[in-house]
PDB file of C-alpha atoms and ligand atoms in Angstrom:
ATOM      1  CA  MET A  18     -10.390   6.011 -11.995  1.00 45.00           C
ATOM      2  CA  ARG A  19      -9.590   7.737 -15.196  1.00 49.00           C
ATOM      3  CA  LEU A  20      -6.918  10.463 -15.432  1.00 49.00           C
ATOM      4  CA  ARG A  21      -5.538  12.343 -18.436  1.00 57.00           C
ATOM      5  CA  ARG A  22      -2.049  11.917 -19.156  1.00 65.00           C
ATOM      6  CA  ILE A  23      -0.269  15.086 -18.561  1.00 71.00           C
ATOM      7  CA  PRO A  24       2.728  15.824 -21.179  1.00 75.00           C
ATOM      8  CA  GLY A  25       5.820  15.890 -19.176  1.00 82.00           C
ATOM      9  CA  THR A  26       4.790  14.058 -15.937  1.00 83.00           C
ATOM     10  CA  ARG A  27       7.282  11.740 -16.790  1.00 83.00           C
ATOM     11  CA  GLU A  28      10.014  14.048 -16.983  1.00 86.00           C
ATOM     12  CA  LYS A  29       9.052  15.449 -13.743  1.00 89.00           C
ATOM     13  CA  ILE A  30       8.228  12.546 -11.548  1.00 91.00           C
ATOM     14  CA  LEU A  31      12.066  11.273 -12.140  1.00 88.00           C
ATOM     15  CA  GLN A  32      13.206  14.500 -10.567  1.00 91.00           C
ATOM     16  CA  TYR A  33      11.827  13.403  -7.126  1.00 95.00           C
ATOM     17  CA  THR A  34      15.122  11.983  -5.761  1.00 91.00           C
ATOM     18  CA  PRO A  35      15.307  11.039  -2.668  1.00 94.00           C
ATOM     19  CA  TRP A  36      11.864  10.385  -2.446  1.00 97.00           C
ATOM     20  CA  LEU A  37      11.622   8.460  -5.485  1.00 97.00           C
ATOM     21  CA  VAL A  38      13.746   5.116  -5.871  1.00 97.00           C
ATOM     22  CA  THR A  39      14.562   4.773  -9.696  1.00 94.00           C
ATOM     23  CA  GLU A  40      16.393   1.244  -9.088  1.00 96.00           C
ATOM     24  CA  PRO A  41      14.475  -0.374  -6.414  1.00 98.00           C
ATOM     25  CA  THR A  42      15.576  -4.167  -7.509  1.00 98.00           C
ATOM     26  CA  ALA A  43      19.206  -2.994  -6.547  1.00 98.00           C
ATOM     27  CA  TRP A  44      17.855  -3.169  -3.183  1.00 98.00           C
ATOM     28  CA  GLN A  45      16.185  -6.069  -2.929  1.00 98.00           C
ATOM     29  CA  GLY A  46      17.566  -7.755   0.679  1.00 98.00           C
ATOM     30  CA  ARG A  47      19.366  -4.508   1.371  1.00 97.00           C
ATOM     31  CA  TRP A  48      16.620  -1.894   2.057  1.00 97.00           C
ATOM     32  CA  GLN A  49      18.449  -1.457   5.578  1.00 96.00           C
ATOM     33  CA  ASP A  50      21.481   0.026   3.730  1.00 95.00           C
ATOM     34  CA  TYR A  51      18.893   2.326   1.682  1.00 96.00           C
ATOM     35  CA  ILE A  52      17.512   3.460   4.895  1.00 96.00           C
ATOM     36  CA  ALA A  53      20.797   4.172   6.518  1.00 94.00           C
ATOM     37  CA  GLY A  54      21.831   5.992   3.383  1.00 94.00           C
ATOM     38  CA  ARG A  55      18.695   7.790   3.608  1.00 94.00           C
ATOM     39  CA  LEU A  56      18.951   8.769   7.087  1.00 93.00           C
ATOM     40  CA  GLY A  57      22.557   8.901   7.848  1.00 86.00           C
ATOM     41  CA  SER A  58      23.599   8.739  11.198  1.00 65.00           C
ATOM     42  CA  GLN A  59      20.174   9.344  12.547  1.00 62.00           C
ATOM     43  CA  GLN A  60      19.382   5.954  12.257  1.00 62.00           C
ATOM     44  CA  ALA A  61      21.645   3.275  14.017  1.00 72.00           C
ATOM     45  CA  GLU A  62      18.936   0.607  14.324  1.00 86.00           C
ATOM     46  CA  PRO A  63      16.870  -1.287  11.624  1.00 92.00           C
ATOM     47  CA  MET A  64      13.528   0.056  11.093  1.00 96.00           C
ATOM     48  CA  GLU A  65      10.575  -2.034  10.417  1.00 98.00           C
ATOM     49  CA  ILE A  66       9.609  -1.272   6.634  1.00 98.00           C
ATOM     50  CA  HIS A  67       6.065  -0.857   5.668  1.00 98.00           C
ATOM     51  CA  LEU A  68       4.230  -0.723   2.284  1.00 98.00           C
ATOM     52  CA  GLU A  69       1.235   0.585   0.633  1.00 98.00           C
ATOM     53  CA  LEU A  70       0.525  -1.015  -2.934  1.00 98.00           C
ATOM     54  CA  GLY A  71      -1.510   1.353  -4.838  1.00 98.00           C
ATOM     55  CA  THR A  72      -0.895   4.269  -2.916  1.00 98.00           C
ATOM     56  CA  GLY A  73      -2.379   6.714  -5.223  1.00 98.00           C
ATOM     57  CA  ARG A  74      -2.144  10.660  -4.597  1.00 98.00           C
ATOM     58  CA  GLY A  75      -0.469   9.236  -1.272  1.00 98.00           C
ATOM     59  CA  ARG A  76      -2.428  11.009   1.832  1.00 97.00           C
ATOM     60  CA  PHE A  77      -2.432   8.056   3.637  1.00 98.00           C
ATOM     61  CA  ILE A  78       1.230   7.174   3.455  1.00 98.00           C
ATOM     62  CA  ASN A  79       2.537  10.685   3.683  1.00 98.00           C
ATOM     63  CA  GLU A  80       0.534  10.954   7.157  1.00 98.00           C
ATOM     64  CA  MET A  81       1.669   7.188   8.588  1.00 98.00           C
ATOM     65  CA  ALA A  82       5.374   8.351   7.660  1.00 98.00           C
ATOM     66  CA  ARG A  83       4.901  11.504   9.453  1.00 98.00           C
ATOM     67  CA  ASP A  84       2.889  10.507  12.745  1.00 97.00           C
ATOM     68  CA  CYS A  85       4.739   6.732  12.741  1.00 97.00           C
ATOM     69  CA  SER A  86       8.695   8.229  11.860  1.00 96.00           C
ATOM     70  CA  ASP A  87      10.181   4.902  13.754  1.00 95.00           C
ATOM     71  CA  HIS A  88       8.926   3.127  10.858  1.00 97.00           C
ATOM     72  CA  PHE A  89      10.177   3.232   7.267  1.00 98.00           C
ATOM     73  CA  TRP A  90       7.475   3.761   4.745  1.00 98.00           C
ATOM     74  CA  ILE A  91       7.048   2.488   0.899  1.00 98.00           C
ATOM     75  CA  GLY A  92       4.326   3.667  -1.485  1.00 98.00           C
ATOM     76  CA  ALA A  93       3.998   1.880  -4.447  1.00 98.00           C
ATOM     77  CA  GLU A  94       1.919   2.998  -7.557  1.00 98.00           C
ATOM     78  CA  LEU A  95       1.876   2.201 -11.155  1.00 96.00           C
ATOM     79  CA  ARG A  96       0.441   5.608 -12.478  1.00 95.00           C
ATOM     80  CA  GLU A  97       2.613   8.394 -12.734  1.00 93.00           C
ATOM     81  CA  GLU A  98       0.020  11.407 -12.636  1.00 92.00           C
ATOM     82  CA  VAL A  99      -1.015  10.330  -8.919  1.00 95.00           C
ATOM     83  CA  LEU A 100       2.372   9.225  -8.194  1.00 97.00           C
ATOM     84  CA  LEU A 101       3.666  12.873  -8.599  1.00 96.00           C
ATOM     85  CA  ASN A 102       1.107  14.060  -6.356  1.00 96.00           C
ATOM     86  CA  ALA A 103       2.234  11.527  -3.590  1.00 98.00           C
ATOM     87  CA  LEU A 104       5.868  12.806  -4.150  1.00 98.00           C
ATOM     88  CA  GLU A 105       5.001  16.521  -4.415  1.00 97.00           C
ATOM     89  CA  LEU A 106       3.539  15.889  -0.511  1.00 97.00           C
ATOM     90  CA  ALA A 107       6.444  13.881   0.338  1.00 97.00           C
ATOM     91  CA  LYS A 108       9.041  16.919  -0.817  1.00 97.00           C
ATOM     92  CA  LYS A 109       6.570  19.364   0.856  1.00 96.00           C
ATOM     93  CA  GLY A 110       6.822  17.874   4.102  1.00 96.00           C
ATOM     94  CA  GLU A 111      10.573  17.142   3.745  1.00 95.00           C
ATOM     95  CA  THR A 112       9.401  13.228   5.214  1.00 96.00           C
ATOM     96  CA  PRO A 113      12.673  11.567   5.783  1.00 96.00           C
ATOM     97  CA  ASN A 114      11.027   8.051   6.437  1.00 97.00           C
ATOM     98  CA  LEU A 115       9.415   7.873   2.956  1.00 98.00           C
ATOM     99  CA  ALA A 116       9.854   6.821  -0.375  1.00 98.00           C
ATOM    100  CA  PHE A 117       7.713   5.539  -3.571  1.00 98.00           C
ATOM    101  CA  LEU A 118       8.668   2.869  -6.233  1.00 98.00           C
ATOM    102  CA  TRP A 119       6.738   3.769  -9.755  1.00 97.00           C
ATOM    103  CA  ILE A 120       6.213  -0.026 -10.147  1.00 97.00           C
ATOM    104  CA  ASN A 121       3.452  -2.573 -11.109  1.00 97.00           C
ATOM    105  CA  VAL A 122       3.015  -4.709  -7.722  1.00 98.00           C
ATOM    106  CA  GLU A 123       3.490  -7.902 -10.124  1.00 97.00           C
ATOM    107  CA  GLN A 124       7.363  -6.773  -9.960  1.00 97.00           C
ATOM    108  CA  THR A 125       7.439  -6.238  -5.708  1.00 98.00           C
ATOM    109  CA  VAL A 126       9.054 -10.056  -5.504  1.00 98.00           C
ATOM    110  CA  ASP A 127      12.236  -8.293  -7.271  1.00 98.00           C
ATOM    111  CA  ILE A 128      12.436  -5.700  -5.155  1.00 98.00           C
ATOM    112  CA  PHE A 129      11.969  -7.022  -1.636  1.00 98.00           C
ATOM    113  CA  GLY A 130      14.032  -9.952  -0.018  1.00 98.00           C
ATOM    114  CA  VAL A 131      12.543 -12.860   1.845  1.00 98.00           C
ATOM    115  CA  GLY A 132      10.877 -11.661   5.130  1.00 98.00           C
ATOM    116  CA  GLU A 133      12.135  -8.207   4.464  1.00 98.00           C
ATOM    117  CA  VAL A 134       8.753  -6.195   4.615  1.00 98.00           C
ATOM    118  CA  ASP A 135       6.750  -5.981   8.219  1.00 98.00           C
ATOM    119  CA  GLY A 136       3.490  -4.926   7.273  1.00 98.00           C
ATOM    120  CA  ILE A 137       1.479  -4.377   3.767  1.00 99.00           C
ATOM    121  CA  TYR A 138      -1.334  -2.077   3.260  1.00 99.00           C
ATOM    122  CA  LEU A 139      -3.888  -2.387   0.729  1.00 98.00           C
ATOM    123  CA  ASN A 140      -6.272   0.599   0.510  1.00 98.00           C
ATOM    124  CA  PHE A 141      -8.982   0.523  -1.672  1.00 98.00           C
ATOM    125  CA  SER A 142      -7.536  -1.698  -4.506  1.00 98.00           C
ATOM    126  CA  ASP A 143      -8.953  -1.572  -7.684  1.00 98.00           C
ATOM    127  CA  PRO A 144     -12.374  -4.204  -7.402  1.00 98.00           C
ATOM    128  CA  TRP A 145     -12.267  -6.039 -10.824  1.00 98.00           C
ATOM    129  CA  PRO A 146     -15.771  -6.915 -10.392  1.00 97.00           C
ATOM    130  CA  LYS A 147     -15.935  -9.537 -13.494  1.00 97.00           C
ATOM    131  CA  ALA A 148     -15.016 -13.101 -12.471  1.00 96.00           C
ATOM    132  CA  ARG A 149     -13.090 -13.304 -15.790  1.00 97.00           C
ATOM    133  CA  HIS A 150     -10.640 -10.239 -13.871  1.00 98.00           C
ATOM    134  CA  ALA A 151     -10.349 -11.923 -10.433  1.00 98.00           C
ATOM    135  CA  LYS A 152      -6.770 -12.783 -10.802  1.00 98.00           C
ATOM    136  CA  ARG A 153      -6.169  -8.864 -11.459  1.00 98.00           C
ATOM    137  CA  ARG A 154      -7.273  -8.495  -8.082  1.00 98.00           C
ATOM    138  CA  LEU A 155      -4.619  -7.580  -5.343  1.00 98.00           C
ATOM    139  CA  THR A 156      -5.749  -9.856  -2.873  1.00 98.00           C
ATOM    140  CA  HIS A 157      -6.228 -12.561  -5.540  1.00 98.00           C
ATOM    141  CA  ARG A 158      -3.840 -15.796  -4.353  1.00 98.00           C
ATOM    142  CA  ARG A 159      -1.478 -15.137  -7.176  1.00 97.00           C
ATOM    143  CA  PHE A 160      -0.541 -11.740  -5.275  1.00 98.00           C
ATOM    144  CA  LEU A 161      -0.641 -13.466  -2.068  1.00 98.00           C
ATOM    145  CA  GLU A 162       1.800 -16.078  -2.718  1.00 97.00           C
ATOM    146  CA  ARG A 163       4.001 -12.924  -3.655  1.00 97.00           C
ATOM    147  CA  TYR A 164       3.219 -11.129  -0.608  1.00 98.00           C
ATOM    148  CA  ARG A 165       3.991 -14.795   1.431  1.00 97.00           C
ATOM    149  CA  ARG A 166       7.287 -14.443   0.229  1.00 97.00           C
ATOM    150  CA  TYR A 167       8.787 -10.676   1.170  1.00 98.00           C
ATOM    151  CA  LEU A 168       6.209 -10.234   4.623  1.00 98.00           C
ATOM    152  CA  LYS A 169       7.834 -11.524   7.489  1.00 98.00           C
ATOM    153  CA  VAL A 170       6.060 -14.259   9.362  1.00 98.00           C
ATOM    154  CA  GLY A 171       3.628 -12.780  12.060  1.00 98.00           C
ATOM    155  CA  GLY A 172       3.563  -9.641   9.551  1.00 98.00           C
ATOM    156  CA  LYS A 173       0.133  -8.314   8.539  1.00 98.00           C
ATOM    157  CA  ILE A 174      -1.409  -7.089   5.526  1.00 98.00           C
ATOM    158  CA  ARG A 175      -3.982  -4.166   6.592  1.00 98.00           C
ATOM    159  CA  PHE A 176      -6.744  -4.220   3.914  1.00 98.00           C
ATOM    160  CA  LYS A 177      -9.619  -1.501   4.016  1.00 98.00           C
ATOM    161  CA  THR A 178     -12.399  -1.142   0.861  1.00 98.00           C
ATOM    162  CA  ASP A 179     -15.968  -0.002   0.167  1.00 98.00           C
ATOM    163  CA  ASN A 180     -16.484  -2.803  -1.991  1.00 98.00           C
ATOM    164  CA  GLU A 181     -18.439  -5.722  -0.149  1.00 98.00           C
ATOM    165  CA  ASP A 182     -17.899  -8.585  -2.587  1.00 98.00           C
ATOM    166  CA  LEU A 183     -14.252  -7.716  -3.020  1.00 98.00           C
ATOM    167  CA  PHE A 184     -13.925  -7.819   0.806  1.00 98.00           C
ATOM    168  CA  ARG A 185     -15.758 -11.022   1.011  1.00 98.00           C
ATOM    169  CA  PHE A 186     -13.596 -12.570  -1.721  1.00 98.00           C
ATOM    170  CA  SER A 187     -10.272 -11.087   0.250  1.00 98.00           C
ATOM    171  CA  LEU A 188     -11.604 -12.737   3.345  1.00 98.00           C
ATOM    172  CA  GLU A 189     -11.840 -16.041   1.780  1.00 98.00           C
ATOM    173  CA  GLU A 190      -8.694 -15.893  -0.265  1.00 98.00           C
ATOM    174  CA  PHE A 191      -6.340 -14.525   3.207  1.00 98.00           C
ATOM    175  CA  GLU A 192      -7.759 -17.712   4.964  1.00 98.00           C
ATOM    176  CA  ALA A 193      -7.394 -20.173   2.165  1.00 97.00           C
ATOM    177  CA  ASN A 194      -3.865 -18.788   1.513  1.00 97.00           C
ATOM    178  CA  GLY A 195      -1.700 -18.965   5.236  1.00 96.00           C
ATOM    179  CA  PHE A 196      -3.250 -15.651   6.733  1.00 98.00           C
ATOM    180  CA  ALA A 197      -5.053 -15.639   9.928  1.00 98.00           C
ATOM    181  CA  LEU A 198      -7.999 -12.861  10.164  1.00 98.00           C
ATOM    182  CA  GLN A 199      -8.423 -10.682  12.818  1.00 97.00           C
ATOM    183  CA  GLU A 200     -10.123  -7.081  13.393  1.00 97.00           C
ATOM    184  CA  VAL A 201     -12.524  -7.958  10.560  1.00 98.00           C
ATOM    185  CA  THR A 202     -15.358  -5.102  10.472  1.00 98.00           C
ATOM    186  CA  PHE A 203     -17.795  -4.867   7.918  1.00 98.00           C
ATOM    187  CA  ASP A 204     -18.566  -0.951   8.777  1.00 98.00           C
ATOM    188  CA  LEU A 205     -15.075   0.619  10.306  1.00 98.00           C
ATOM    189  CA  HIS A 206     -16.328   4.112  11.046  1.00 97.00           C
ATOM    190  CA  ASN A 207     -19.270   2.986  12.839  1.00 96.00           C
ATOM    191  CA  ASP A 208     -17.797   0.245  14.767  1.00 96.00           C
ATOM    192  CA  PRO A 209     -17.266   1.121  18.760  1.00 96.00           C
ATOM    193  CA  ALA A 210     -14.058  -0.164  18.683  1.00 95.00           C
ATOM    194  CA  LEU A 211     -12.634   2.452  16.289  1.00 95.00           C
ATOM    195  CA  SER A 212     -11.056   4.748  18.960  1.00 94.00           C
ATOM    196  CA  SER A 213      -9.120   1.681  20.242  1.00 95.00           C
ATOM    197  CA  MET A 214      -7.849   0.507  16.661  1.00 96.00           C
ATOM    198  CA  GLU A 215      -4.142   1.049  15.561  1.00 96.00           C
ATOM    199  CA  LEU A 216      -3.687   4.284  14.041  1.00 97.00           C
ATOM    200  CA  SER A 217      -3.432   3.113  10.510  1.00 97.00           C
ATOM    201  CA  ALA A 218      -7.237   2.314  10.992  1.00 98.00           C
ATOM    202  CA  ARG A 219      -7.994   5.675  11.694  1.00 97.00           C
ATOM    203  CA  VAL A 220      -5.987   7.584   9.120  1.00 98.00           C
ATOM    204  CA  MET A 221      -8.323   7.711   6.231  1.00 97.00           C
ATOM    205  CA  THR A 222      -6.991   7.516   2.557  1.00 98.00           C
ATOM    206  CA  GLU A 223      -8.367   9.596  -0.224  1.00 97.00           C
ATOM    207  CA  TYR A 224     -10.728   7.404  -1.355  1.00 98.00           C
ATOM    208  CA  GLU A 225     -11.982   6.464   2.158  1.00 98.00           C
ATOM    209  CA  ARG A 226     -12.772   9.977   2.617  1.00 97.00           C
ATOM    210  CA  ARG A 227     -14.875  10.299  -0.954  1.00 97.00           C
ATOM    211  CA  PHE A 228     -16.907   6.883   0.039  1.00 97.00           C
ATOM    212  CA  SER A 229     -17.426   7.588   3.655  1.00 95.00           C
ATOM    213  CA  ARG A 230     -18.543  11.346   2.763  1.00 95.00           C
ATOM    214  CA  ARG A 231     -21.285   9.682   0.943  1.00 96.00           C
ATOM    215  CA  GLY A 232     -22.166   7.189   3.838  1.00 95.00           C
ATOM    216  CA  MET A 233     -21.017   4.218   2.686  1.00 96.00           C
ATOM    217  CA  PRO A 234     -19.860   1.589   5.046  1.00 98.00           C
ATOM    218  CA  ILE A 235     -15.661   0.636   4.782  1.00 98.00           C
ATOM    219  CA  TYR A 236     -14.795  -2.598   5.448  1.00 98.00           C
ATOM    220  CA  ARG A 237     -11.474  -3.511   7.172  1.00 98.00           C
ATOM    221  CA  CYS A 238      -9.757  -6.396   8.160  1.00 98.00           C
ATOM    222  CA  GLU A 239      -6.054  -7.754   9.025  1.00 98.00           C
ATOM    223  CA  ALA A 240      -4.443 -10.660   7.817  1.00 98.00           C
ATOM    224  CA  VAL A 241      -1.578 -12.005   9.834  1.00 98.00           C
ATOM    225  CA  LEU A 242       0.745 -14.574   7.982  1.00 98.00           C
ATOM    226  CA  CYS A 243       1.062 -17.655   9.992  1.00 96.00           C
ATOM    227  CA  SER A 244       3.911 -19.370   8.172  1.00 94.00           C
ATOM    228  CA  ARG A 245       5.766 -18.515   4.652  1.00 89.00           C
ATOM    229  CA  ASP A 246       5.131 -22.392   3.117  1.00 82.00           C
TER     230      ASP A 246
HETATM  231  C1  SAM B 322      -8.703   3.058  -6.305  1.00 74.44           C
HETATM  232  S1  SAM B 322      -7.317   3.796  -5.971  1.00 74.44           S
HETATM  233  C2  SAM B 322      -6.982   3.515  -4.357  1.00 74.44           C
HETATM  234  C3  SAM B 322      -5.822   4.794  -4.115  1.00 74.44           C
HETATM  235  C4  SAM B 322      -5.410   4.855  -2.206  1.00 74.44           C
HETATM  236  N1  SAM B 322      -4.794   3.849  -2.008  1.00 74.44           N
HETATM  237  C5  SAM B 322      -6.785   5.351  -1.809  1.00 74.44           C
HETATM  238  O1  SAM B 322      -7.386   4.539  -1.026  1.00 74.44           O
HETATM  239  O2  SAM B 322      -7.068   6.752  -1.760  1.00 74.44           O
HETATM  240  C6  SAM B 322      -6.208   2.403  -6.400  1.00 74.44           C
HETATM  241  C7  SAM B 322      -4.829   2.717  -6.986  1.00 74.44           C
HETATM  242  O3  SAM B 322      -3.733   1.293  -7.120  1.00 74.44           O
HETATM  243  C8  SAM B 322      -3.173   1.412  -8.225  1.00 74.44           C
HETATM  244  N2  SAM B 322      -2.657   0.115  -8.742  1.00 74.44           N
HETATM  245  C9  SAM B 322      -3.714  -0.474  -9.067  1.00 74.44           C
HETATM  246  N3  SAM B 322      -3.036  -1.527  -9.515  1.00 74.44           N
HETATM  247  C10 SAM B 322      -2.175  -1.631  -9.599  1.00 74.44           C
HETATM  248  C11 SAM B 322      -0.869  -2.339  -9.529  1.00 74.44           C
HETATM  249  N4  SAM B 322      -0.578  -3.790 -10.175  1.00 74.44           N
HETATM  250  N5  SAM B 322       0.300  -1.956  -9.124  1.00 74.44           N
HETATM  251  C12 SAM B 322       0.694  -0.556  -8.768  1.00 74.44           C
HETATM  252  N6  SAM B 322      -0.566   0.334  -8.696  1.00 74.44           N
HETATM  253  C13 SAM B 322      -1.832  -0.385  -8.815  1.00 74.44           C
HETATM  254  C14 SAM B 322      -4.147   2.273  -9.042  1.00 74.44           C
HETATM  255  O4  SAM B 322      -3.089   2.976 -10.398  1.00 74.44           O
HETATM  256  C15 SAM B 322      -4.896   3.669  -8.077  1.00 74.44           C
HETATM  257  O5  SAM B 322      -3.808   4.677  -7.685  1.00 74.44           O
END
């Protein structure tokens, strides 16, 4: 995905408070305080925190936040051009239970405390097909080690992709790094169980729409964190 850098985007993005969290490391271990501050008196109980890494233009997370309003949703994205679109959607929908981080996924260990996150979503992560770039894949063990720190035990990574090689690589990485696989499908949209799967399996991302319209199979699995060690 190559996008032209639009002049002024950086300045524009910084104006999207409260949806953009400008100092996310300040909330490490205290995200429930952040949520209470955002939602005020509406929110007395702790909320589950669900995190999409590489949220892109934010179609999926905006829809999930609207339809699962009992959870708090956080989207992380590196590229300001696409993040701007996600922020605009959140502002338009006036979605209260949603925030975005303008960060590299590498930084997430300094942003979330141990076991602070209930669910992670990796949707159509860049495949980095060359073997010498394997370490950049967001399902490489280098990243799984990070997720294991801040995902609660029993929490899930939900992973969707159009790339079979990345999918097979990821299944192996999950299993070799303390995650148990479930709901593994090699053709999500033609899977007879789709209608009974959880909402996040059925809500389509921007890339998912694009690839499934071309008739390409979508691969999906859930990886449950068995223990932190
Ligand atoms: C192929 S797009 C998928 C976007 C969206 N999840 C979807 O399914 O439509 C991958 C996104 O992940 C972002 N991304 C890739 N590596 C990242 C990283 N290390 N940190 C943050 N974002 C990243 C890219 O900028 C891009 O927006």
